[in-house]
Every structure is written in C-alpha cells, then in structure tokens.
mmCIF file of N, CA and C in Angstrom:
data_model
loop_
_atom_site.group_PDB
_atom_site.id
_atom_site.type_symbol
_atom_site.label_atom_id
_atom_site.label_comp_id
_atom_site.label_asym_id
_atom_site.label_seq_id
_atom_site.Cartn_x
_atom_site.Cartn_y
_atom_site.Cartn_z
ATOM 1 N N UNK M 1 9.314 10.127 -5.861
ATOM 2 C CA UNK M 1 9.136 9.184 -6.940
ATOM 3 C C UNK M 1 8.852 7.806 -6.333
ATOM 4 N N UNK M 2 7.557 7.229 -6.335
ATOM 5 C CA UNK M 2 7.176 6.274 -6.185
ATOM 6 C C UNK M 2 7.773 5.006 -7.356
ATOM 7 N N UNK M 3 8.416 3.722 -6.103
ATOM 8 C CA UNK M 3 8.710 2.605 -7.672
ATOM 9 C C UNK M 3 7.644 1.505 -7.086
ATOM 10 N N UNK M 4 6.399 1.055 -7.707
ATOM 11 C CA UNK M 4 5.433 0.328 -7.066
ATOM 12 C C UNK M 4 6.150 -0.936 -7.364
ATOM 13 N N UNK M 5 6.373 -1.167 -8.726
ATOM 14 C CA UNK M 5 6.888 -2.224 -9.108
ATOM 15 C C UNK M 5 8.374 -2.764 -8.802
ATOM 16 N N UNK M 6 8.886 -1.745 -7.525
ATOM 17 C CA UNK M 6 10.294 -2.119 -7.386
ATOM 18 C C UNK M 6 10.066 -4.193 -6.534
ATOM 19 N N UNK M 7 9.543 -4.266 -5.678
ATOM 20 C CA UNK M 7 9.674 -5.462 -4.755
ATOM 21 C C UNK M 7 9.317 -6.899 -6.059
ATOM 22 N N UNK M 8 8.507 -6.405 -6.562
ATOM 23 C CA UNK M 8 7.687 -7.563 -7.509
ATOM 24 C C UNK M 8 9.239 -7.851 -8.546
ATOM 25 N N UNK M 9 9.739 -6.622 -9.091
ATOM 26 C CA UNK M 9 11.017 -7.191 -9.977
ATOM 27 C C UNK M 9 12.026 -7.849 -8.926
ATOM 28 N N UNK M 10 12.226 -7.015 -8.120
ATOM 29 C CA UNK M 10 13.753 -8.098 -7.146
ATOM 30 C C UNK M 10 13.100 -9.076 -6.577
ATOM 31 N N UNK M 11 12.109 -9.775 -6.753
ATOM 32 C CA UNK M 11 11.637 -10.810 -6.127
ATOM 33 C C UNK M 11 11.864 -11.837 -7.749
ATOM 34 N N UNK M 12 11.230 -11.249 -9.263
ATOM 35 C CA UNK M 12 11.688 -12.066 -9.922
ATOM 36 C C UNK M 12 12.924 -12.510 -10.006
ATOM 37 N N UNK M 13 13.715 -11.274 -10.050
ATOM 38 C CA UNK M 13 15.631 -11.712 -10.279
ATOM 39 C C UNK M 13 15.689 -12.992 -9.064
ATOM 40 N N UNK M 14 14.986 -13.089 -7.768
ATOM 41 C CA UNK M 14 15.102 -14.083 -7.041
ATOM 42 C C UNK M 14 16.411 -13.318 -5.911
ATOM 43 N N UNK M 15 16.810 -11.991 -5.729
ATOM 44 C CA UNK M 15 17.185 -11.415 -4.665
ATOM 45 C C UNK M 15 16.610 -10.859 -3.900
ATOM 46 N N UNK M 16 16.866 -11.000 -2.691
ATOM 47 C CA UNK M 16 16.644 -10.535 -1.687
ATOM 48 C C UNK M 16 17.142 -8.919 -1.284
ATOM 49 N N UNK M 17 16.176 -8.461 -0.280
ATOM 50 C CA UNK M 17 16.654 -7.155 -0.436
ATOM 51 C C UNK M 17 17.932 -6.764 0.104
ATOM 52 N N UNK M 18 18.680 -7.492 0.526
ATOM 53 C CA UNK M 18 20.114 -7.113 0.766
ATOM 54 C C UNK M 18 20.652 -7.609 -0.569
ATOM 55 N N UNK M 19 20.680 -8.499 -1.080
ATOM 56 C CA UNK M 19 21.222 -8.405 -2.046
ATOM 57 C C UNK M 19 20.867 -7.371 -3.483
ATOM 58 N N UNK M 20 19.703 -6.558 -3.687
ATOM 59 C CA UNK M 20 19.846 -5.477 -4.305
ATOM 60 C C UNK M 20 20.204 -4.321 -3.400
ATOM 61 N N UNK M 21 20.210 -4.612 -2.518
ATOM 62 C CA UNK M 21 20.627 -3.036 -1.579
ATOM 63 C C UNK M 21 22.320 -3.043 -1.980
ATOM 64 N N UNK M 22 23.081 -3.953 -1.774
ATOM 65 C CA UNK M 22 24.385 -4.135 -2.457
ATOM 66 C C UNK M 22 24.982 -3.999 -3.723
ATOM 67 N N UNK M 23 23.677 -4.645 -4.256
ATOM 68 C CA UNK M 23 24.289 -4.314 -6.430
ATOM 69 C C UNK M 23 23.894 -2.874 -6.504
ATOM 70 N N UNK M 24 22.743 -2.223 -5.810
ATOM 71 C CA UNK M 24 23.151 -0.598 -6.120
ATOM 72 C C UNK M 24 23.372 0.033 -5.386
ATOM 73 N N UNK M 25 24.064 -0.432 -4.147
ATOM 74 C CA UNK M 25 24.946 0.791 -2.972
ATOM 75 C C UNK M 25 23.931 1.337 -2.463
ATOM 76 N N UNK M 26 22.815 1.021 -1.957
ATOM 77 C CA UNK M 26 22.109 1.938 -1.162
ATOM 78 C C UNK M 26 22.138 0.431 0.127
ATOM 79 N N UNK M 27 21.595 0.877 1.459
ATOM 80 C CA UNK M 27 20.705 0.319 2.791
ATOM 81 C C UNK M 27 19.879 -0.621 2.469
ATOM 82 N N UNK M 28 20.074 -1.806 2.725
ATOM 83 C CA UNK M 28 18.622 -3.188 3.288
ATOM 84 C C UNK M 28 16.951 -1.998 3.475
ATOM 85 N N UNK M 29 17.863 -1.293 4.863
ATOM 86 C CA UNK M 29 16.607 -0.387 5.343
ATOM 87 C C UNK M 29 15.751 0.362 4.002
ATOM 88 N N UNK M 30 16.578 0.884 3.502
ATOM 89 C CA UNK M 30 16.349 1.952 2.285
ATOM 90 C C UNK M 30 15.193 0.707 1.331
ATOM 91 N N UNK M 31 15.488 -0.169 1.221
ATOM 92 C CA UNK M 31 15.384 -0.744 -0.133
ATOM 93 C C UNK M 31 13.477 -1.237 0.621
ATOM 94 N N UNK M 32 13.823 -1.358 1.993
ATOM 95 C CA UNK M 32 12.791 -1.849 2.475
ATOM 96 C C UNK M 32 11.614 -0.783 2.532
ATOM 97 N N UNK M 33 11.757 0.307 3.156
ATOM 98 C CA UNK M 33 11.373 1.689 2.967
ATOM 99 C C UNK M 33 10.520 2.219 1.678
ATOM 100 N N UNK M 34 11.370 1.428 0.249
ATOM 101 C CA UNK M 34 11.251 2.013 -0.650
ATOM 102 C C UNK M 34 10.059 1.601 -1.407
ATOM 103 N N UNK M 35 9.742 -0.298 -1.138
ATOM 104 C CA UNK M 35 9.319 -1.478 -1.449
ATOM 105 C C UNK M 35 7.816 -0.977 -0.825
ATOM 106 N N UNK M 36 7.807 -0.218 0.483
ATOM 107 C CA UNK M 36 6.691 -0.179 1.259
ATOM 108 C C UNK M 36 5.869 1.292 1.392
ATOM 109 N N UNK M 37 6.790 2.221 0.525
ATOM 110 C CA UNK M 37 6.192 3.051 0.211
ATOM 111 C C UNK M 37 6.232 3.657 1.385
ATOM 112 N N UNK M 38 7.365 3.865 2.769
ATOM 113 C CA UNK M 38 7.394 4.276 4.024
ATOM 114 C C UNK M 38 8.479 5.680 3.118
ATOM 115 N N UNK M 39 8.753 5.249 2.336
ATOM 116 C CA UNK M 39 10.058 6.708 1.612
ATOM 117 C C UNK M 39 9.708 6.416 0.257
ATOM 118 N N UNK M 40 10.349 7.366 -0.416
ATOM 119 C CA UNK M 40 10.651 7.561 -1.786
ATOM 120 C C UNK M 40 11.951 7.949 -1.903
ATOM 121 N N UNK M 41 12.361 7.260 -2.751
ATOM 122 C CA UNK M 41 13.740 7.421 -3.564
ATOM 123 C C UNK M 41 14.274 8.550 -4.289
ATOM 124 N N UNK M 42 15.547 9.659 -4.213
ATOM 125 C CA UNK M 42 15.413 10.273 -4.903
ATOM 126 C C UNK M 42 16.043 9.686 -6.633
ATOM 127 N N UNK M 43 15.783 10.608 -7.598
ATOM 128 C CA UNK M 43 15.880 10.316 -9.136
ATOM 129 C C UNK M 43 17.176 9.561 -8.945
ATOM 130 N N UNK M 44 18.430 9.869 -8.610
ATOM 131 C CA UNK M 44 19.765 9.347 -8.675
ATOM 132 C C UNK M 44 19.568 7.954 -8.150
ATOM 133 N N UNK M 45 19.022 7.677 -7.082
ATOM 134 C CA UNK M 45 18.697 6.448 -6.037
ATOM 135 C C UNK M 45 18.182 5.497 -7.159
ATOM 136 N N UNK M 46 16.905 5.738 -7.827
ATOM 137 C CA UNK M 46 16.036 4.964 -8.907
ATOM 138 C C UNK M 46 16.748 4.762 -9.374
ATOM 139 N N UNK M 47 17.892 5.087 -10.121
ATOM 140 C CA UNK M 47 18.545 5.079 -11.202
ATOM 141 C C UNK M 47 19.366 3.759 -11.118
ATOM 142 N N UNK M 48 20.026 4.148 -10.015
ATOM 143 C CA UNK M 48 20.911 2.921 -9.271
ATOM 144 C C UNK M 48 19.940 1.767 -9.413
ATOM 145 N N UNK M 49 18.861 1.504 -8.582
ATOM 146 C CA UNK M 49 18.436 0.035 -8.360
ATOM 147 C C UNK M 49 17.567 -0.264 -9.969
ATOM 148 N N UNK M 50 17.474 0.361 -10.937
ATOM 149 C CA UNK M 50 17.059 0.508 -11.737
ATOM 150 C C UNK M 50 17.889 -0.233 -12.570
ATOM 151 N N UNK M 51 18.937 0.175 -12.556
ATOM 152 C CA UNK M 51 20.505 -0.247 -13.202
ATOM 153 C C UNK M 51 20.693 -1.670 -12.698
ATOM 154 N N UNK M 52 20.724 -2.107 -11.290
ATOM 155 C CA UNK M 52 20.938 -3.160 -10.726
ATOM 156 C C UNK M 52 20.244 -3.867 -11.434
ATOM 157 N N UNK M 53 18.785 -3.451 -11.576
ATOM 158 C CA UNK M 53 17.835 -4.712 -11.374
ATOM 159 C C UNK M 53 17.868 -4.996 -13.460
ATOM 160 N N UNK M 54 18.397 -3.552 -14.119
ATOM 161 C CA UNK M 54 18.442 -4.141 -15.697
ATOM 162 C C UNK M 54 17.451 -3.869 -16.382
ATOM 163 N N UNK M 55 16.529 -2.661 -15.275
ATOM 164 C CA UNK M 55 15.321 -2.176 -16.080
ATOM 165 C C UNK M 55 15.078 -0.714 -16.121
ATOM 166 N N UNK M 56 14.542 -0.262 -16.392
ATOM 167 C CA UNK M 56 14.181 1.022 -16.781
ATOM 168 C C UNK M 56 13.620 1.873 -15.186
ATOM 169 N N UNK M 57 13.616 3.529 -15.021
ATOM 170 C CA UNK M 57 13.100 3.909 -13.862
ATOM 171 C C UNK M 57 11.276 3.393 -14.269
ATOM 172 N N UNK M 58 11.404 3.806 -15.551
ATOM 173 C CA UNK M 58 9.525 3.890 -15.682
ATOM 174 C C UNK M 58 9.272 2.793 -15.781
ATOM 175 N N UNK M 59 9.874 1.605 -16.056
ATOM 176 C CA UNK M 59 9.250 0.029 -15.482
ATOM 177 C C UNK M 59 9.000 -0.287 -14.033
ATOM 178 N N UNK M 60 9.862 0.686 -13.408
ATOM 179 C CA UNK M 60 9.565 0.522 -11.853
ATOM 180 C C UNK M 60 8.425 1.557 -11.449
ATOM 181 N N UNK M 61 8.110 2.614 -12.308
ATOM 182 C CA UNK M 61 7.476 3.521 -11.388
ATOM 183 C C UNK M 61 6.063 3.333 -11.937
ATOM 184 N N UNK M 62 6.154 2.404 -12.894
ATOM 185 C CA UNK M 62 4.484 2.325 -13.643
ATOM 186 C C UNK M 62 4.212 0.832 -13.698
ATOM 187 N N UNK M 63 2.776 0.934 -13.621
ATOM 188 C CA UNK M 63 2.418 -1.116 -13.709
ATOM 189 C C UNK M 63 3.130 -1.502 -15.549
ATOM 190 N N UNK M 64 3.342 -2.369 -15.104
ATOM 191 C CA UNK M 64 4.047 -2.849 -16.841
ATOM 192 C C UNK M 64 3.991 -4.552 -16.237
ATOM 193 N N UNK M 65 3.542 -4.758 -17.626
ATOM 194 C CA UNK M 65 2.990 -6.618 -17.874
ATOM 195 C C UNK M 65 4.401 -7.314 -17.842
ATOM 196 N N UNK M 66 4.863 -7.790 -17.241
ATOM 197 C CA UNK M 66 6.237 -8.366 -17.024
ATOM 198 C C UNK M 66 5.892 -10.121 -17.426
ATOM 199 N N UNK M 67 5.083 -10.545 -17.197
ATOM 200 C CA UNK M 67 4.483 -11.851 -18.105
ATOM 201 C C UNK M 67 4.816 -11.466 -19.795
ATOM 202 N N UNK M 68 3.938 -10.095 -20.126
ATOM 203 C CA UNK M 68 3.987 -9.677 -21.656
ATOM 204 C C UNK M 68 5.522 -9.778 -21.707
ATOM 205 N N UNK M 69 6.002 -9.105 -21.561
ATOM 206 C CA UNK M 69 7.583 -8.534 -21.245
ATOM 207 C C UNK M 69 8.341 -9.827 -21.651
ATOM 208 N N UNK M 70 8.359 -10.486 -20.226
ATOM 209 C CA UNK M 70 8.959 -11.824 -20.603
ATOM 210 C C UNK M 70 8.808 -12.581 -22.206
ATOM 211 N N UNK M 71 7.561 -12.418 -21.833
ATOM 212 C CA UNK M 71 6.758 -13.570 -23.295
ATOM 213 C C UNK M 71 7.771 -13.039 -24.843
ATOM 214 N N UNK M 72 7.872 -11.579 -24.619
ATOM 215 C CA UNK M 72 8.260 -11.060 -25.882
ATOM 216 C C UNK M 72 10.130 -11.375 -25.621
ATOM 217 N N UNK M 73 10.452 -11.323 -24.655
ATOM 218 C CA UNK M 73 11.749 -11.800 -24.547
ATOM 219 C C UNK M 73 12.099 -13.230 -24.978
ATOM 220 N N UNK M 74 11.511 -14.126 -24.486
ATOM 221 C CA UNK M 74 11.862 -15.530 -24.508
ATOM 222 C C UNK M 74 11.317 -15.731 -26.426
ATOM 223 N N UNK M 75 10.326 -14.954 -26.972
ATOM 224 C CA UNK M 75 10.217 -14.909 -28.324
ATOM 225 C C UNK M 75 11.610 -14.442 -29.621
ATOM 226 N N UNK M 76 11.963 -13.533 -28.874
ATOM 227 C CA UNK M 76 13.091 -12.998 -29.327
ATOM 228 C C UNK M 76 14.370 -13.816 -29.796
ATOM 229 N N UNK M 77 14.398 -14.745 -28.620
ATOM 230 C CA UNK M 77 15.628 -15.462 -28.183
ATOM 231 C C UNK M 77 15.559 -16.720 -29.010
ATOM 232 N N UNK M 78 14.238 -17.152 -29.322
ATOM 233 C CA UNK M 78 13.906 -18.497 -30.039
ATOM 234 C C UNK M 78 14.147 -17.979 -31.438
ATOM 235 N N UNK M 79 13.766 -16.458 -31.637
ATOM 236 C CA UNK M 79 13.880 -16.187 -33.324
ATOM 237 C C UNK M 79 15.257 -16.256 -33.312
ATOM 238 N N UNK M 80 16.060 -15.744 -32.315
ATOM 239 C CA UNK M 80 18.133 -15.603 -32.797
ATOM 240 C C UNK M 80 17.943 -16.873 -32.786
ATOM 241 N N UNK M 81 17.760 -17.991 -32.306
ATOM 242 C CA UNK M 81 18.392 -19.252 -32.028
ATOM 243 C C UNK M 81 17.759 -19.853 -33.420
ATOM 244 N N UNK M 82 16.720 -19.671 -33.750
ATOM 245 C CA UNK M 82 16.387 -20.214 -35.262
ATOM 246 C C UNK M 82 17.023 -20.027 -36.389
ATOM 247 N N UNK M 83 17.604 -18.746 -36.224
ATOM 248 C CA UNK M 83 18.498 -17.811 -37.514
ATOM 249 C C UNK M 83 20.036 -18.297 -37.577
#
C-alpha cells in the first residue's frame, strides 16, 4: 500500500518525521522509507500514521485537493462561528 500523500500531510501538520514516527509508534527510518516509496506500509501501519496525522488511509493513498479540503474546513468553521 502505497501513501503518496503521506510526506506532503506531515509536512502541513508542520512535523517532522520523528515526530510522526512517535505519535504513531512506528521508526524515523520507517516513516522515511515510507515517504520515499523505498517500502510500503502494511494496512495496520497506515492506519496508525493515518490516525496520527487525523486523516483517512485513502487521503494518504490517493491525490486529494488539501487546498479544497482546507477551503471547505475553514468554511465550516466561519458558518458555526456565525450561528
């Protein structure tokens, strides 16, 4: 299981790869490995940094508009705050 989009999200959260290698218990090495497409992760593994990072496996394993994403988030947040 390829996550293309894993490096591009832990770079938004603004961690480094030791610091997601820690929020989901796997290796620096691993996370680096994983980022570079030198390994693949098994399903349980995804799950974990998946969990860490607060997103879905298939946001990591497929291109997804994270600009869109955002945009519809920060929309959301202005409608609660209006209500």
């Amino acid at each position: 299981m390829k996550l293309p989009r894993l490096r591009e999200v832990r770079e938004m959260r603004g961690w480094s790869q030791s610091v997601l290698a820690e929020k989901a218990g796997v290796s620096r090495d691993s996370i680096s490995n994983y980022e570079t497409g030198q390994r693949e992760p098994y399903p349980a593994t995804a799950m974990k940094l998946a969990d860490a990072l607060n997103v879905s496996v298939s946001e990591l394993e497929k291109d997804f508009d994270w600009e869109a994403h955002n945009i519809e988030l920060a929309a959301e947040r202005i409608d609660d705050l209006a209500k």
